[in-house]
Every structure is written in structure tokens, then in C-alpha cells.
CSV table of N, CA, C and O in Angstrom, one decimal:
chain,number,residue,atom,x,y,z
P,1,GLN,N,160.1,-113.2,-234.1
P,1,GLN,CA,159.2,-112.5,-233.1
P,1,GLN,C,157.8,-113.1,-233.2
P,1,GLN,O,157.3,-113.2,-234.3
P,2,VAL,N,157.3,-113.4,-232.1
P,2,VAL,CA,155.9,-113.9,-232.0
P,2,VAL,C,155.1,-113.1,-231.0
P,2,VAL,O,155.6,-112.8,-229.9
P,3,GLN,N,153.9,-112.7,-231.4
P,3,GLN,CA,153.0,-112.0,-230.5
P,3,GLN,C,151.8,-112.9,-230.2
P,3,GLN,O,151.3,-113.5,-231.2
P,4,LEU,N,151.4,-112.9,-229.0
P,4,LEU,CA,150.4,-113.8,-228.5
P,4,LEU,C,149.2,-113.0,-227.9
P,4,LEU,O,149.5,-112.1,-227.1
P,5,VAL,N,148.0,-113.3,-228.3
P,5,VAL,CA,146.8,-112.7,-227.7
P,5,VAL,C,145.9,-113.7,-227.2
P,5,VAL,O,145.4,-114.5,-228.0
P,6,GLU,N,145.6,-113.7,-225.9
P,6,GLU,CA,144.7,-114.6,-225.3
P,6,GLU,C,143.2,-114.0,-225.4
P,6,GLU,O,143.1,-112.8,-225.3
P,7,SER,N,142.3,-114.9,-225.4
P,7,SER,CA,140.9,-114.5,-225.3
P,7,SER,C,140.1,-115.7,-224.7
P,7,SER,O,140.6,-116.8,-224.6
P,8,GLY,N,138.8,-115.4,-224.4
P,8,GLY,CA,138.0,-116.5,-223.9
P,8,GLY,C,137.8,-116.5,-222.4
P,8,GLY,O,137.0,-117.4,-221.9
P,9,GLY,N,138.5,-115.7,-221.7
P,9,GLY,CA,138.3,-115.7,-220.2
P,9,GLY,C,136.9,-115.1,-219.9
P,9,GLY,O,136.2,-114.6,-220.7
P,10,GLY,N,136.6,-115.2,-218.6
P,10,GLY,CA,135.3,-114.7,-218.1
P,10,GLY,C,135.0,-115.3,-216.7
P,10,GLY,O,135.9,-115.8,-216.0
P,11,THR,N,133.7,-115.1,-216.3
P,11,THR,CA,133.3,-115.6,-215.0
P,11,THR,C,132.3,-116.7,-215.2
P,11,THR,O,131.3,-116.6,-216.0
P,12,VAL,N,132.5,-117.8,-214.6
P,12,VAL,CA,131.6,-119.0,-214.6
P,12,VAL,C,131.4,-119.5,-213.2
P,12,VAL,O,132.2,-119.2,-212.3
P,13,GLN,N,130.4,-120.3,-213.1
P,13,GLN,CA,130.1,-120.9,-211.8
P,13,GLN,C,130.9,-122.2,-211.7
P,13,GLN,O,131.3,-122.8,-212.7
P,14,THR,N,131.0,-122.7,-210.5
P,14,THR,CA,131.7,-123.9,-210.2
P,14,THR,C,131.1,-125.0,-211.0
P,14,THR,O,129.8,-125.1,-211.1
P,15,GLY,N,131.9,-125.8,-211.7
P,15,GLY,CA,131.4,-126.9,-212.6
P,15,GLY,C,131.2,-126.5,-214.0
P,15,GLY,O,131.0,-127.4,-214.9
P,16,GLY,N,131.4,-125.2,-214.3
P,16,GLY,CA,131.2,-124.7,-215.6
P,16,GLY,C,132.4,-125.0,-216.5
P,16,GLY,O,133.4,-125.5,-216.1
P,17,SER,N,132.3,-124.5,-217.7
P,17,SER,CA,133.4,-124.6,-218.7
P,17,SER,C,133.7,-123.3,-219.4
P,17,SER,O,132.9,-122.5,-219.5
P,18,LEU,N,135.0,-123.2,-219.8
P,18,LEU,CA,135.4,-122.1,-220.7
P,18,LEU,C,136.5,-122.7,-221.7
P,18,LEU,O,137.2,-123.7,-221.3
P,19,ARG,N,136.6,-122.0,-222.8
P,19,ARG,CA,137.6,-122.4,-223.7
P,19,ARG,C,138.5,-121.1,-224.0
P,19,ARG,O,137.9,-120.1,-224.5
P,20,LEU,N,139.7,-121.2,-223.6
P,20,LEU,CA,140.6,-120.1,-223.9
P,20,LEU,C,141.3,-120.3,-225.3
P,20,LEU,O,141.6,-121.4,-225.7
P,21,SER,N,141.6,-119.2,-225.9
P,21,SER,CA,142.3,-119.2,-227.2
P,21,SER,C,143.5,-118.4,-227.1
P,21,SER,O,143.5,-117.3,-226.4
P,22,CYS,N,144.5,-118.8,-227.8
P,22,CYS,CA,145.8,-118.0,-227.9
P,22,CYS,C,146.1,-117.9,-229.4
P,22,CYS,O,146.5,-118.8,-230.0
P,23,ALA,N,145.9,-116.7,-229.9
P,23,ALA,CA,146.2,-116.4,-231.3
P,23,ALA,C,147.6,-115.8,-231.5
P,23,ALA,O,147.9,-114.9,-230.8
P,24,ALA,N,148.3,-116.4,-232.4
P,24,ALA,CA,149.7,-116.0,-232.5
P,24,ALA,C,150.0,-115.4,-233.9
P,24,ALA,O,149.4,-115.8,-234.9
P,25,SER,N,150.8,-114.4,-233.9
P,25,SER,CA,151.3,-113.8,-235.2
P,25,SER,C,152.6,-114.5,-235.6
P,25,SER,O,153.2,-115.1,-234.8
P,26,GLY,N,153.0,-114.4,-236.8
P,26,GLY,CA,154.2,-115.0,-237.2
P,26,GLY,C,154.0,-116.3,-238.0
P,26,GLY,O,153.3,-117.2,-237.6
P,27,ARG,N,154.7,-116.4,-239.2
P,27,ARG,CA,154.5,-117.5,-240.0
P,27,ARG,C,155.1,-118.8,-239.5
P,27,ARG,O,154.9,-119.9,-240.0
P,28,THR,N,156.1,-118.7,-238.5
P,28,THR,CA,156.8,-119.8,-238.0
P,28,THR,C,156.1,-120.4,-236.7
P,28,THR,O,156.7,-121.2,-236.1
P,29,PHE,N,155.0,-119.9,-236.4
P,29,PHE,CA,154.4,-120.3,-235.1
P,29,PHE,C,154.2,-121.8,-235.0
P,29,PHE,O,154.3,-122.4,-233.9
P,30,SER,N,154.0,-122.4,-236.1
P,30,SER,CA,153.8,-123.9,-236.1
P,30,SER,C,155.0,-124.7,-235.7
P,30,SER,O,154.9,-125.8,-235.3
P,31,THR,N,156.1,-124.0,-235.6
P,31,THR,CA,157.4,-124.7,-235.1
P,31,THR,C,157.6,-124.4,-233.6
P,31,THR,O,158.5,-125.0,-233.0
P,32,TYR,N,156.8,-123.7,-233.0
P,32,TYR,CA,156.9,-123.3,-231.6
P,32,TYR,C,156.1,-124.2,-230.7
P,32,TYR,O,155.0,-124.6,-231.0
P,33,GLY,N,156.7,-124.6,-229.5
P,33,GLY,CA,156.0,-125.2,-228.5
P,33,GLY,C,155.2,-124.2,-227.8
P,33,GLY,O,155.6,-123.0,-227.8
P,34,THR,N,154.1,-124.5,-227.2
P,34,THR,CA,153.2,-123.6,-226.5
P,34,THR,C,152.7,-124.1,-225.2
P,34,THR,O,152.4,-125.3,-225.0
P,35,GLY,N,152.6,-123.2,-224.2
P,35,GLY,CA,152.2,-123.5,-222.9
P,35,GLY,C,151.1,-122.5,-222.4
P,35,GLY,O,151.0,-121.4,-222.9
P,36,TRP,N,150.4,-123.0,-221.4
P,36,TRP,CA,149.5,-122.1,-220.6
P,36,TRP,C,150.0,-122.1,-219.2
P,36,TRP,O,150.3,-123.2,-218.6
P,37,PHE,N,150.0,-120.9,-218.6
P,37,PHE,CA,150.3,-120.8,-217.2
P,37,PHE,C,149.2,-119.9,-216.6
P,37,PHE,O,148.5,-119.3,-217.3
P,38,ARG,N,149.2,-119.9,-215.3
P,38,ARG,CA,148.2,-119.0,-214.6
P,38,ARG,C,148.8,-118.5,-213.3
P,38,ARG,O,149.8,-119.0,-212.8
P,39,GLN,N,148.3,-117.3,-212.9
P,39,GLN,CA,148.7,-116.7,-211.7
P,39,GLN,C,147.6,-116.1,-211.0
P,39,GLN,O,146.8,-115.2,-211.5
P,40,ALA,N,147.4,-116.6,-209.7
P,40,ALA,CA,146.4,-116.0,-208.9
P,40,ALA,C,146.9,-114.9,-208.0
P,40,ALA,O,148.2,-114.9,-207.8
P,41,PRO,N,146.1,-114.0,-207.5
P,41,PRO,CA,146.6,-112.9,-206.6
P,41,PRO,C,147.4,-113.5,-205.5
P,41,PRO,O,147.0,-114.4,-204.8
P,42,GLY,N,148.6,-112.9,-205.3
P,42,GLY,CA,149.5,-113.3,-204.2
P,42,GLY,C,150.2,-114.6,-204.4
P,42,GLY,O,150.9,-115.0,-203.4
P,43,LYS,N,150.1,-115.2,-205.5
P,43,LYS,CA,150.8,-116.5,-205.8
P,43,LYS,C,151.7,-116.4,-207.0
P,43,LYS,O,151.6,-115.5,-207.8
P,44,GLU,N,152.6,-117.3,-207.0
P,44,GLU,CA,153.5,-117.3,-208.2
P,44,GLU,C,152.8,-117.9,-209.4
P,44,GLU,O,151.8,-118.6,-209.3
P,45,ARG,N,153.4,-117.6,-210.6
P,45,ARG,CA,152.9,-118.1,-211.8
P,45,ARG,C,153.1,-119.6,-211.8
P,45,ARG,O,154.2,-120.1,-211.5
P,46,GLU,N,152.1,-120.4,-212.2
P,46,GLU,CA,152.2,-121.8,-212.2
P,46,GLU,C,151.9,-122.4,-213.5
P,46,GLU,O,151.0,-121.9,-214.3
P,47,PHE,N,152.5,-123.5,-213.8
P,47,PHE,CA,152.3,-124.2,-215.1
P,47,PHE,C,150.9,-124.9,-215.1
P,47,PHE,O,150.4,-125.4,-214.1
P,48,VAL,N,150.2,-124.8,-216.2
P,48,VAL,CA,148.9,-125.5,-216.4
P,48,VAL,C,149.0,-126.6,-217.4
P,48,VAL,O,148.6,-127.7,-217.1
P,49,ALA,N,149.4,-126.3,-218.6
P,49,ALA,CA,149.5,-127.3,-219.7
P,49,ALA,C,150.4,-126.8,-220.8
P,49,ALA,O,150.7,-125.6,-220.9
P,50,ALA,N,150.9,-127.8,-221.6
P,50,ALA,CA,151.8,-127.4,-222.7
P,50,ALA,C,151.6,-128.4,-223.8
P,50,ALA,O,151.1,-129.6,-223.6
P,51,ILE,N,151.9,-128.0,-225.0
P,51,ILE,CA,151.8,-128.9,-226.2
P,51,ILE,C,153.0,-128.6,-227.1
P,51,ILE,O,153.3,-127.4,-227.3
P,52,ILE,N,153.6,-129.6,-227.7
P,52,ILE,CA,154.7,-129.4,-228.5
P,52,ILE,C,154.3,-128.9,-229.9
P,52,ILE,O,153.1,-128.9,-230.2
P,53,TRP,N,155.2,-128.6,-230.8
P,53,TRP,CA,154.9,-127.9,-232.0
P,53,TRP,C,154.0,-128.7,-232.9
P,53,TRP,O,153.1,-128.2,-233.6
P,54,SER,N,154.1,-130.0,-232.9
P,54,SER,CA,153.3,-130.9,-233.8
P,54,SER,C,151.9,-131.3,-233.1
P,54,SER,O,151.1,-131.8,-233.8
P,55,GLY,N,151.8,-131.1,-231.8
P,55,GLY,CA,150.6,-131.5,-231.2
P,55,GLY,C,150.6,-132.9,-230.7
P,55,GLY,O,149.7,-133.4,-230.1
P,56,ASP,N,151.7,-133.6,-231.0
P,56,ASP,CA,151.8,-135.1,-230.6
P,56,ASP,C,152.0,-135.3,-229.2
P,56,ASP,O,151.7,-136.5,-228.7
P,57,SER,N,152.5,-134.4,-228.4
P,57,SER,CA,152.7,-134.6,-227.0
P,57,SER,C,152.2,-133.4,-226.2
P,57,SER,O,152.3,-132.3,-226.6
P,58,THR,N,151.5,-133.7,-225.1
P,58,THR,CA,151.0,-132.7,-224.2
P,58,THR,C,151.4,-133.0,-222.8
P,58,THR,O,151.7,-134.2,-222.4
P,59,TYR,N,151.3,-132.0,-222.0
P,59,TYR,CA,151.7,-132.1,-220.6
P,59,TYR,C,150.7,-131.3,-219.8
P,59,TYR,O,150.2,-130.3,-220.2
P,60,TYR,N,150.4,-131.8,-218.6
P,60,TYR,CA,149.4,-131.1,-217.7
P,60,TYR,C,149.9,-131.1,-216.3
P,60,TYR,O,150.6,-132.0,-215.8
P,61,ALA,N,149.5,-130.1,-215.6
P,61,ALA,CA,149.7,-130.0,-214.1
P,61,ALA,C,148.7,-131.0,-213.5
P,61,ALA,O,147.6,-131.3,-214.0
P,62,ASP,N,149.1,-131.6,-212.4
P,62,ASP,CA,148.3,-132.6,-211.7
P,62,ASP,C,146.9,-132.0,-211.4
P,62,ASP,O,145.9,-132.7,-211.4
P,63,SER,N,146.9,-130.8,-211.0
P,63,SER,CA,145.7,-130.1,-210.5
P,63,SER,C,144.6,-130.0,-211.6
P,63,SER,O,143.5,-129.8,-211.3
P,64,VAL,N,145.0,-130.1,-212.9
P,64,VAL,CA,144.1,-129.9,-214.0
P,64,VAL,C,143.9,-131.1,-214.8
P,64,VAL,O,143.0,-131.2,-215.7
P,65,LYS,N,144.7,-132.1,-214.6
P,65,LYS,CA,144.7,-133.3,-215.4
P,65,LYS,C,143.3,-134.0,-215.4
P,65,LYS,O,142.7,-134.1,-214.3
P,66,GLY,N,142.7,-134.3,-216.5
P,66,GLY,CA,141.4,-134.9,-216.6
P,66,GLY,C,140.3,-133.8,-216.7
P,66,GLY,O,139.2,-134.2,-217.0
P,67,ARG,N,140.6,-132.6,-216.5
P,67,ARG,CA,139.6,-131.5,-216.6
P,67,ARG,C,139.9,-130.6,-217.7
P,67,ARG,O,139.0,-130.0,-218.3
P,68,PHE,N,141.2,-130.3,-218.0
P,68,PHE,CA,141.6,-129.4,-219.0
P,68,PHE,C,142.2,-130.1,-220.2
P,68,PHE,O,142.9,-131.2,-220.0
P,69,THR,N,142.1,-129.6,-221.4
P,69,THR,CA,142.6,-130.2,-222.6
P,69,THR,C,143.3,-129.1,-223.4
P,69,THR,O,142.6,-128.1,-223.7
P,70,ILE,N,144.5,-129.2,-223.7
P,70,ILE,CA,145.2,-128.3,-224.6
P,70,ILE,C,145.3,-128.9,-226.0
P,70,ILE,O,145.5,-130.1,-226.2
P,71,SER,N,145.1,-128.0,-227.0
P,71,SER,CA,145.2,-128.4,-228.4
P,71,SER,C,145.6,-127.3,-229.2
P,71,SER,O,145.7,-126.1,-228.7
P,72,ARG,N,146.0,-127.5,-230.5
P,72,ARG,CA,146.4,-126.5,-231.3
P,72,ARG,C,146.0,-126.7,-232.8
P,72,ARG,O,145.8,-127.9,-233.2
P,73,ASP,N,145.8,-125.6,-233.5
P,73,ASP,CA,145.5,-125.7,-234.9
P,73,ASP,C,146.5,-124.8,-235.6
P,73,ASP,O,146.4,-123.6,-235.6
P,74,ASN,N,147.5,-125.5,-236.2
P,74,ASN,CA,148.6,-124.7,-236.8
P,74,ASN,C,148.2,-124.0,-238.1
P,74,ASN,O,148.8,-123.0,-238.5
P,75,THR,N,147.1,-124.4,-238.7
P,75,THR,CA,146.6,-123.7,-239.8
P,75,THR,C,146.0,-122.4,-239.5
P,75,THR,O,145.9,-121.5,-240.3
P,76,LYS,N,145.6,-122.2,-238.2
P,76,LYS,CA,145.0,-121.0,-237.7
P,76,LYS,C,146.0,-120.2,-236.7
P,76,LYS,O,145.6,-119.2,-236.2
P,77,ASN,N,147.2,-120.8,-236.5
P,77,ASN,CA,148.1,-120.2,-235.6
P,77,ASN,C,147.5,-120.0,-234.2
P,77,ASN,O,147.6,-118.9,-233.6
P,78,THR,N,146.7,-120.9,-233.8
P,78,THR,CA,146.0,-120.8,-232.5
P,78,THR,C,146.1,-122.0,-231.6
P,78,THR,O,146.1,-123.2,-232.1
P,79,VAL,N,146.3,-121.8,-230.4
P,79,VAL,CA,146.3,-122.8,-229.3
P,79,VAL,C,145.1,-122.6,-228.4
P,79,VAL,O,144.7,-121.5,-228.1
P,80,TYR,N,144.5,-123.7,-228.0
P,80,TYR,CA,143.3,-123.7,-227.2
P,80,TYR,C,143.5,-124.4,-225.8
P,80,TYR,O,144.4,-125.3,-225.7
P,81,LEU,N,142.8,-123.9,-224.9
P,81,LEU,CA,142.7,-124.6,-223.6
P,81,LEU,C,141.3,-124.8,-223.2
P,81,LEU,O,140.6,-123.8,-222.8
P,82,GLN,N,140.8,-126.0,-223.3
P,82,GLN,CA,139.4,-126.3,-222.9
P,82,GLN,C,139.4,-126.6,-221.5
P,82,GLN,O,140.1,-127.6,-221.0
P,83,MET,N,138.6,-125.9,-220.7
P,83,MET,CA,138.6,-126.1,-219.2
P,83,MET,C,137.2,-126.5,-218.8
P,83,MET,O,136.2,-125.8,-219.0
P,84,ASN,N,137.1,-127.7,-218.3
P,84,ASN,CA,135.8,-128.2,-217.8
P,84,ASN,C,135.9,-128.4,-216.3
P,84,ASN,O,136.9,-128.5,-215.7
P,85,SER,N,134.7,-128.6,-215.7
P,85,SER,CA,134.6,-128.9,-214.3
P,85,SER,C,135.4,-127.9,-213.5
P,85,SER,O,136.2,-128.2,-212.6
P,86,LEU,N,135.2,-126.6,-213.8
P,86,LEU,CA,136.0,-125.6,-213.2
P,86,LEU,C,135.7,-125.4,-211.7
P,86,LEU,O,134.6,-125.7,-211.2
P,87,LYS,N,136.8,-125.1,-210.9
P,87,LYS,CA,136.7,-125.0,-209.5
P,87,LYS,C,137.1,-123.5,-209.1
P,87,LYS,O,137.8,-122.9,-209.8
P,88,PRO,N,136.7,-123.1,-207.9
P,88,PRO,CA,137.1,-121.7,-207.5
P,88,PRO,C,138.6,-121.6,-207.5
P,88,PRO,O,139.1,-120.5,-207.8
P,89,GLU,N,139.3,-122.6,-207.2
P,89,GLU,CA,140.8,-122.6,-207.2
P,89,GLU,C,141.4,-122.4,-208.5
P,89,GLU,O,142.6,-122.2,-208.6
P,90,ASP,N,140.6,-122.5,-209.6
P,90,ASP,CA,141.1,-122.3,-210.9
P,90,ASP,C,141.1,-120.8,-211.3
P,90,ASP,O,141.6,-120.4,-212.3
P,91,THR,N,140.6,-120.0,-210.4
P,91,THR,CA,140.5,-118.5,-210.6
P,91,THR,C,141.9,-118.0,-210.7
P,91,THR,O,142.8,-118.2,-209.8
P,92,ALA,N,142.2,-117.3,-211.8
P,92,ALA,CA,143.6,-116.7,-212.0
P,92,ALA,C,143.6,-116.0,-213.3
P,92,ALA,O,142.6,-116.0,-214.1
P,93,VAL,N,144.7,-115.3,-213.6
P,93,VAL,CA,145.0,-114.8,-214.9
P,93,VAL,C,145.7,-115.8,-215.7
P,93,VAL,O,146.7,-116.4,-215.1
P,94,TYR,N,145.2,-116.2,-216.8
P,94,TYR,CA,145.8,-117.2,-217.6
P,94,TYR,C,146.7,-116.6,-218.7
P,94,TYR,O,146.2,-115.8,-219.5
P,95,TYR,N,147.9,-117.1,-218.9
P,95,TYR,CA,148.8,-116.6,-219.8
P,95,TYR,C,149.2,-117.7,-220.8
P,95,TYR,O,149.4,-118.9,-220.5
P,96,CYS,N,149.3,-117.3,-222.1
P,96,CYS,CA,149.8,-118.2,-223.1
P,96,CYS,C,151.3,-117.9,-223.3
P,96,CYS,O,151.7,-116.7,-223.2
P,97,ALA,N,152.1,-118.9,-223.6
P,97,ALA,CA,153.5,-118.7,-223.8
P,97,ALA,C,154.0,-119.5,-225.0
P,97,ALA,O,153.5,-120.6,-225.2
P,98,ALA,N,155.0,-119.0,-225.7
P,98,ALA,CA,155.5,-119.8,-226.8
P,98,ALA,C,157.0,-120.0,-226.6
P,98,ALA,O,157.8,-119.1,-226.2
P,99,ALA,N,157.5,-121.2,-227.0
P,99,ALA,CA,158.9,-121.6,-226.8
P,99,ALA,C,159.5,-121.8,-228.2
P,99,ALA,O,158.9,-122.5,-229.0
P,100,SER,N,160.6,-121.2,-228.5
P,100,SER,CA,161.3,-121.3,-229.8
P,100,SER,C,161.7,-122.8,-230.0
P,100,SER,O,161.7,-123.2,-231.2
P,101,ARG,N,162.0,-123.5,-228.9
P,101,ARG,CA,162.3,-124.9,-229.1
P,101,ARG,C,160.9,-125.6,-229.1
P,101,ARG,O,160.2,-125.8,-228.1
P,102,GLY,N,160.6,-126.2,-230.3
P,102,GLY,CA,159.3,-126.7,-230.5
P,102,GLY,C,158.9,-127.9,-229.6
P,102,GLY,O,157.8,-128.1,-229.3
P,103,SER,N,160.0,-128.6,-229.2
P,103,SER,CA,159.7,-129.8,-228.3
P,103,SER,C,159.7,-129.5,-226.9
P,103,SER,O,159.4,-130.3,-226.0
P,104,ILE,N,160.0,-128.2,-226.5
P,104,ILE,CA,159.9,-127.7,-225.1
P,104,ILE,C,160.6,-128.7,-224.1
P,104,ILE,O,160.0,-129.5,-223.5
P,105,ARG,N,161.9,-128.5,-224.0
P,105,ARG,CA,162.7,-129.4,-223.2
P,105,ARG,C,162.1,-129.5,-221.7
P,105,ARG,O,162.0,-130.6,-221.2
P,106,TYR,N,161.8,-128.4,-221.1
P,106,TYR,CA,161.3,-128.4,-219.8
P,106,TYR,C,159.9,-127.6,-219.8
P,106,TYR,O,159.9,-126.5,-219.4
P,107,PRO,N,158.8,-128.3,-220.2
P,107,PRO,CA,157.6,-127.6,-220.4
P,107,PRO,C,157.0,-126.9,-219.2
P,107,PRO,O,156.2,-126.0,-219.3
P,108,ARG,N,157.3,-127.4,-218.0
P,108,ARG,CA,156.7,-126.9,-216.8
P,108,ARG,C,157.4,-125.6,-216.2
P,108,ARG,O,156.9,-125.0,-215.3
P,109,TYR,N,158.5,-125.2,-216.9
P,109,TYR,CA,159.2,-124.1,-216.3
P,109,TYR,C,159.0,-122.8,-217.2
P,109,TYR,O,159.3,-122.9,-218.4
P,110,PRO,N,158.7,-121.7,-216.6
P,110,PRO,CA,158.4,-120.5,-217.4
P,110,PRO,C,159.6,-120.1,-218.2
P,110,PRO,O,159.5,-119.5,-219.3
P,111,ARG,N,160.8,-120.4,-217.7
P,111,ARG,CA,162.1,-119.9,-218.4
P,111,ARG,C,162.2,-120.7,-219.8
P,111,ARG,O,163.1,-120.3,-220.6
P,112,SER,N,161.5,-121.7,-220.0
P,112,SER,CA,161.6,-122.5,-221.3
P,112,SER,C,160.9,-121.7,-222.4
P,112,SER,O,161.1,-122.1,-223.6
P,113,TYR,N,160.1,-120.6,-222.1
P,113,TYR,CA,159.3,-119.9,-223.0
P,113,TYR,C,159.9,-118.5,-223.3
P,113,TYR,O,160.4,-117.9,-222.4
P,114,ASP,N,159.8,-118.2,-224.6
P,114,ASP,CA,160.5,-116.9,-225.0
P,114,ASP,C,159.5,-115.8,-225.2
P,114,ASP,O,159.9,-114.6,-225.2
P,115,PHE,N,158.2,-116.1,-225.4
P,115,PHE,CA,157.2,-115.0,-225.7
P,115,PHE,C,156.0,-115.3,-224.8
P,115,PHE,O,155.6,-116.5,-224.7
P,116,TRP,N,155.4,-114.2,-224.4
P,116,TRP,CA,154.2,-114.3,-223.5
P,116,TRP,C,153.1,-113.4,-224.0
P,116,TRP,O,153.4,-112.3,-224.5
P,117,GLY,N,151.9,-113.8,-223.7
P,117,GLY,CA,150.8,-112.9,-224.0
P,117,GLY,C,150.5,-112.1,-222.7
P,117,GLY,O,151.2,-112.2,-221.7
P,118,GLN,N,149.4,-111.2,-222.9
P,118,GLN,CA,149.1,-110.3,-221.8
P,118,GLN,C,148.2,-110.9,-220.7
P,118,GLN,O,148.0,-110.4,-219.6
P,119,GLY,N,147.6,-112.1,-221.0
P,119,GLY,CA,146.8,-112.8,-220.1
P,119,GLY,C,145.3,-112.5,-220.2
P,119,GLY,O,144.9,-111.4,-220.7
P,120,THR,N,144.5,-113.4,-219.7
P,120,THR,CA,143.1,-113.3,-219.7
P,120,THR,C,142.5,-113.8,-218.4
P,120,THR,O,143.0,-114.8,-217.9
P,121,GLN,N,141.6,-113.0,-217.8
P,121,GLN,CA,141.1,-113.4,-216.4
P,121,GLN,C,140.1,-114.5,-216.5
P,121,GLN,O,139.1,-114.4,-217.3
P,122,VAL,N,140.2,-115.4,-215.6
P,122,VAL,CA,139.2,-116.5,-215.4
P,122,VAL,C,138.8,-116.4,-214.0
P,122,VAL,O,139.7,-116.5,-213.1
P,123,THR,N,137.5,-116.3,-213.7
P,123,THR,CA,137.0,-116.3,-212.4
P,123,THR,C,135.9,-117.3,-212.3
P,123,THR,O,135.0,-117.4,-213.0
P,124,VAL,N,136.1,-118.2,-211.3
P,124,VAL,CA,135.1,-119.3,-211.0
P,124,VAL,C,134.4,-119.0,-209.7
P,124,VAL,O,135.1,-119.0,-208.6
P,125,SER,N,133.2,-118.8,-209.7
P,125,SER,CA,132.4,-118.4,-208.5
P,125,SER,C,131.8,-119.7,-207.9
P,125,SER,O,131.4,-120.6,-208.6
P,126,SER,N,131.8,-119.7,-206.5
P,126,SER,CA,131.3,-120.9,-205.8
P,126,SER,C,129.8,-120.7,-205.5
P,126,SER,O,129.2,-119.7,-205.8
């Protein structure tokens, strides 16, 4: 069992930056793949970024590539999402998710993940 707690959300102006953190419980978290998803009001949850258990491979949605960076520190059981050059369309609730399969066979699909956090709100004002 893995419990995930996101933090770092808030309100920023267009062009600003935020760093989200996802703190995980459980001694085996270092073997889990991890992803970030987001959901805006009235829209479906969408993939943002993912990182495999070792950190050697990362995946990004086209809409955030070059602006967002996912990373992890397995010694701290924490995954990060650095978000730069934020746009109003990045406004959403951001969720952290963990996959028992460390290599995450289909990282862009929510069904690949077994555990989810409660989410943190990110609002980008124009």
C-alpha cells in the first residue's frame, strides 16, 4: 500500500513557476513508477508527466514538454514536478499517481496507476 500527498500548489501569474511535490509512504516506493496528471473543471483527467522507478526515463505530454520537469528522490520517497513558464491553460488540480510496475508500461494512461493522491490546485492568472 502506498499513500501519496501532493503539495506546492497555489496561484501564480502567467510566466511564473511552481514546484509540486508528491510525498509517498511505504518502504518500497523506490520500486514504483510515478506520474502526474491534471484535471481542469469540466474536462477529463489528462496525463502531464511520468518517471520510471529509477528515474532513467521520463515522459511528457506535448503541451508541457520543455516547460515542466519531473524528477524523483528515492532517498526521500518524493517525486517533484517543476513547472516553468506557466500558462492559464495549466490551471487544474494536479494529481500524483504511483504504479506498481516500476517501468510503467503505458505511462500516459490513468489505468496504469494503482495509487492516487488527493490533488493540489494550481491556478495561473492572466
